[in-house]
Amino acid sequence: MTTTPAQPAPQDPTGITPDTKDWTWVLERPCPECGFVSSSVDPGQVGPAVRAAVPRWQEVLERPDATLRPDEHTWSPLEYAAHVRDVFGIFDVRLASMVEGDDPQFANWDQDAAAVAGDYASQDPQVLSRELAFAGDRVAGRFDAVGPDDWERPGRRSNGSVFTVRTLGQYFLHDVVHHLHDVGAPTT
């Protein structure tokens, strides 16, 4: 069997295979790839779980292979970490809109376009580590602040997927943990 050595991430990440899956199914059944069971997540534990994931992401960024893609169509650990930093920000805004508004529709977010626009492959790992910690702490704090009467408040994506604050947290946490799995980092 011949293996292809890891390659440095090119400056133009358009060679990445776009993820077109609707991952909302993870709210109904365990993820067969990473083993995460969203339905078992207590909503009050989303903030602490995010805080616990941040140091694992920071360790990923310290690896000597952090900038290397496993193949030409898969993000490097650095690019995944930049994506997770941005996921923290996106879900912070979505959660705020659900708690502060009535059944908001979330703005579209194209993660692949964000990777190109944010030049994920050229991020400085040390700077990204700090940004990841800041964004993680911010969204964790927002989940910590959700009151008991707000967990069932609704919100929805433009494709019609409906979330409650509770299921948004479960869905969001899967993304954070799943990407740790993607980069071969411990998820617990």
CSV table of C-alpha atoms in Angstrom, one decimal:
chain,number,residue,atom,x,y,z
A,1,MET,CA,0.0,0.0,0.0
A,2,THR,CA,1.3,3.4,-1.0
A,3,THR,CA,0.6,6.4,1.1
A,4,THR,CA,0.8,10.0,0.0
A,5,PRO,CA,2.8,12.2,2.4
A,6,ALA,CA,1.1,15.2,4.0
A,7,GLN,CA,1.4,18.4,1.9
A,8,PRO,CA,1.7,22.0,3.1
A,9,ALA,CA,-1.6,23.8,2.8
A,10,PRO,CA,-1.6,25.8,-0.4
A,11,GLN,CA,-2.3,29.6,-0.2
A,12,ASP,CA,-5.6,29.0,-2.1
A,13,PRO,CA,-7.8,26.5,-0.2
A,14,THR,CA,-10.2,26.1,-3.1
A,15,GLY,CA,-9.0,22.5,-3.6
A,16,ILE,CA,-11.0,21.5,-0.5
A,17,THR,CA,-14.0,19.3,-1.1
A,18,PRO,CA,-17.0,21.3,0.0
A,19,ASP,CA,-19.1,19.8,2.8
A,20,THR,CA,-22.6,19.9,1.5
A,21,LYS,CA,-24.2,17.6,4.2
A,22,ASP,CA,-27.0,18.7,6.4
A,23,TRP,CA,-25.6,17.6,9.7
A,24,THR,CA,-28.8,18.2,11.7
A,25,TRP,CA,-29.3,14.5,11.8
A,26,VAL,CA,-26.8,14.4,14.6
A,27,LEU,CA,-29.6,15.7,16.9
A,28,GLU,CA,-31.4,12.4,16.3
A,29,ARG,CA,-28.7,9.8,16.4
A,30,PRO,CA,-25.0,9.3,17.4
A,31,CYS,CA,-22.4,10.4,14.9
A,32,PRO,CA,-20.8,7.2,13.5
A,33,GLU,CA,-17.6,9.1,12.7
A,34,CYS,CA,-16.7,10.7,16.0
A,35,GLY,CA,-19.1,8.8,18.3
A,36,PHE,CA,-20.7,12.0,19.7
A,37,VAL,CA,-24.2,11.7,21.1
A,38,SER,CA,-25.8,15.1,20.9
A,39,SER,CA,-29.0,14.1,22.6
A,40,SER,CA,-27.0,13.2,25.8
A,41,VAL,CA,-25.7,16.8,26.1
A,42,ASP,CA,-27.2,18.6,29.1
A,43,PRO,CA,-27.6,22.2,27.9
A,44,GLY,CA,-26.0,23.6,31.0
A,45,GLN,CA,-22.8,21.7,30.1
A,46,VAL,CA,-22.3,23.3,26.7
A,47,GLY,CA,-20.2,26.2,28.1
A,48,PRO,CA,-18.0,24.0,30.3
A,49,ALA,CA,-17.5,21.5,27.4
A,50,VAL,CA,-16.4,24.4,25.0
A,51,ARG,CA,-13.9,25.6,27.6
A,52,ALA,CA,-12.6,22.0,28.0
A,53,ALA,CA,-12.2,21.7,24.2
A,54,VAL,CA,-10.2,24.9,23.8
A,55,PRO,CA,-7.0,23.6,25.3
A,56,ARG,CA,-7.2,20.5,23.1
A,57,TRP,CA,-7.5,22.8,20.1
A,58,GLN,CA,-4.5,24.8,21.3
A,59,GLU,CA,-2.5,21.6,21.6
A,60,VAL,CA,-3.4,20.8,18.0
A,61,LEU,CA,-2.0,24.2,16.9
A,62,GLU,CA,1.3,23.4,18.7
A,63,ARG,CA,1.8,20.3,16.6
A,64,PRO,CA,4.6,20.4,14.1
A,65,ASP,CA,2.2,19.1,11.4
A,66,ALA,CA,-0.5,21.7,12.1
A,67,THR,CA,-0.1,23.4,8.8
A,68,LEU,CA,0.0,20.1,6.7
A,69,ARG,CA,-3.0,18.8,4.9
A,70,PRO,CA,-3.4,15.0,5.1
A,71,ASP,CA,-4.3,15.1,1.4
A,72,GLU,CA,-5.0,17.9,-1.1
A,73,HIS,CA,-8.8,17.8,-0.5
A,74,THR,CA,-8.8,17.9,3.3
A,75,TRP,CA,-8.1,20.9,5.6
A,76,SER,CA,-5.0,21.0,7.7
A,77,PRO,CA,-5.4,21.0,11.5
A,78,LEU,CA,-4.6,24.8,11.3
A,79,GLU,CA,-7.5,25.3,8.9
A,80,TYR,CA,-9.9,23.2,11.0
A,81,ALA,CA,-8.9,25.3,14.1
A,82,ALA,CA,-9.6,28.5,12.1
A,83,HIS,CA,-13.0,27.1,11.1
A,84,VAL,CA,-13.8,26.2,14.8
A,85,ARG,CA,-12.8,29.8,15.8
A,86,ASP,CA,-15.3,31.1,13.3
A,87,VAL,CA,-17.9,28.5,14.4
A,88,PHE,CA,-17.6,29.9,17.9
A,89,GLY,CA,-18.4,33.4,16.6
A,90,ILE,CA,-21.3,32.3,14.3
A,91,PHE,CA,-23.0,30.4,17.1
A,92,ASP,CA,-22.4,33.2,19.6
A,93,VAL,CA,-24.4,35.5,17.2
A,94,ARG,CA,-27.1,32.8,16.6
A,95,LEU,CA,-27.5,32.1,20.3
A,96,ALA,CA,-27.8,35.8,21.1
A,97,SER,CA,-30.4,36.3,18.4
A,98,MET,CA,-32.5,33.4,19.8
A,99,VAL,CA,-32.4,34.6,23.4
A,100,GLU,CA,-33.0,38.2,22.5
A,101,GLY,CA,-35.4,37.8,19.6
A,102,ASP,CA,-38.5,35.9,18.5
A,103,ASP,CA,-37.8,32.9,16.3
A,104,PRO,CA,-35.0,34.5,14.3
A,105,GLN,CA,-33.9,33.3,10.9
A,106,PHE,CA,-30.1,32.9,10.9
A,107,ALA,CA,-28.0,34.6,8.3
A,108,ASN,CA,-26.5,32.2,5.8
A,109,TRP,CA,-22.9,31.2,6.5
A,110,ASP,CA,-20.8,29.4,3.8
A,111,GLN,CA,-18.0,27.7,5.7
A,112,ASP,CA,-16.0,27.1,2.5
A,113,ALA,CA,-16.3,30.7,1.4
A,114,ALA,CA,-15.3,31.8,4.9
A,115,ALA,CA,-12.1,29.6,4.6
A,116,VAL,CA,-11.1,31.3,1.4
A,117,ALA,CA,-12.0,34.8,2.6
A,118,GLY,CA,-10.2,34.2,5.9
A,119,ASP,CA,-7.2,32.6,4.3
A,120,TYR,CA,-7.3,29.8,6.9
A,121,ALA,CA,-4.2,28.2,5.5
A,122,SER,CA,-2.1,31.2,6.2
A,123,GLN,CA,-3.2,31.8,9.8
A,124,ASP,CA,-0.5,32.3,12.4
A,125,PRO,CA,-0.9,29.3,14.9
A,126,GLN,CA,0.0,31.4,17.9
A,127,VAL,CA,-2.4,34.2,17.0
A,128,LEU,CA,-5.1,31.7,16.1
A,129,SER,CA,-4.6,30.0,19.5
A,130,ARG,CA,-5.4,33.2,21.3
A,131,GLU,CA,-8.3,34.0,19.0
A,132,LEU,CA,-9.7,30.6,19.5
A,133,ALA,CA,-9.5,30.9,23.3
A,134,PHE,CA,-11.2,34.3,23.2
A,135,ALA,CA,-14.0,33.3,20.9
A,136,GLY,CA,-14.5,30.0,22.8
A,137,ASP,CA,-14.7,31.8,26.2
A,138,ARG,CA,-17.2,34.3,24.7
A,139,VAL,CA,-19.6,31.7,23.3
A,140,ALA,CA,-19.2,29.5,26.4
A,141,GLY,CA,-20.2,32.5,28.6
A,142,ARG,CA,-23.2,33.1,26.4
A,143,PHE,CA,-24.4,29.5,26.9
A,144,ASP,CA,-23.7,29.8,30.6
A,145,ALA,CA,-26.0,32.8,30.8
A,146,VAL,CA,-29.0,31.1,29.2
A,147,GLY,CA,-31.8,31.1,31.7
A,148,PRO,CA,-33.9,28.0,32.5
A,149,ASP,CA,-36.9,29.5,30.6
A,150,ASP,CA,-34.9,30.2,27.5
A,151,TRP,CA,-33.7,26.7,26.5
A,152,GLU,CA,-36.8,26.0,24.3
A,153,ARG,CA,-36.7,29.4,22.4
A,154,PRO,CA,-36.7,28.7,18.7
A,155,GLY,CA,-34.6,29.9,15.8
A,156,ARG,CA,-34.1,28.6,12.3
A,157,ARG,CA,-31.7,28.4,9.4
A,158,SER,CA,-32.7,29.7,6.0
A,159,ASN,CA,-33.1,26.1,4.8
A,160,GLY,CA,-35.9,25.6,7.2
A,161,SER,CA,-34.0,23.6,9.9
A,162,VAL,CA,-35.6,24.6,13.2
A,163,PHE,CA,-33.6,24.6,16.5
A,164,THR,CA,-34.3,25.4,20.1
A,165,VAL,CA,-31.5,27.0,22.2
A,166,ARG,CA,-31.1,23.5,23.7
A,167,THR,CA,-30.7,21.8,20.3
A,168,LEU,CA,-28.5,24.6,18.9
A,169,GLY,CA,-26.1,23.9,21.8
A,170,GLN,CA,-26.1,20.2,21.1
A,171,TYR,CA,-25.6,20.7,17.4
A,172,PHE,CA,-22.8,23.3,18.0
A,173,LEU,CA,-20.9,21.1,20.5
A,174,HIS,CA,-20.9,18.2,18.0
A,175,ASP,CA,-19.2,20.4,15.5
A,176,VAL,CA,-16.4,21.4,17.9
A,177,VAL,CA,-15.9,17.8,19.0
A,178,HIS,CA,-16.2,16.3,15.6
A,179,HIS,CA,-13.4,18.5,14.2
A,180,LEU,CA,-11.2,17.4,17.1
A,181,HIS,CA,-11.8,13.9,15.8
A,182,ASP,CA,-11.0,15.1,12.2
A,183,VAL,CA,-7.6,16.2,13.3
A,184,GLY,CA,-6.8,13.2,15.4
A,185,ALA,CA,-7.0,15.0,18.7
A,186,PRO,CA,-8.5,13.5,21.9
A,187,THR,CA,-12.2,14.5,22.1
A,188,THR,CA,-12.5,14.0,25.9
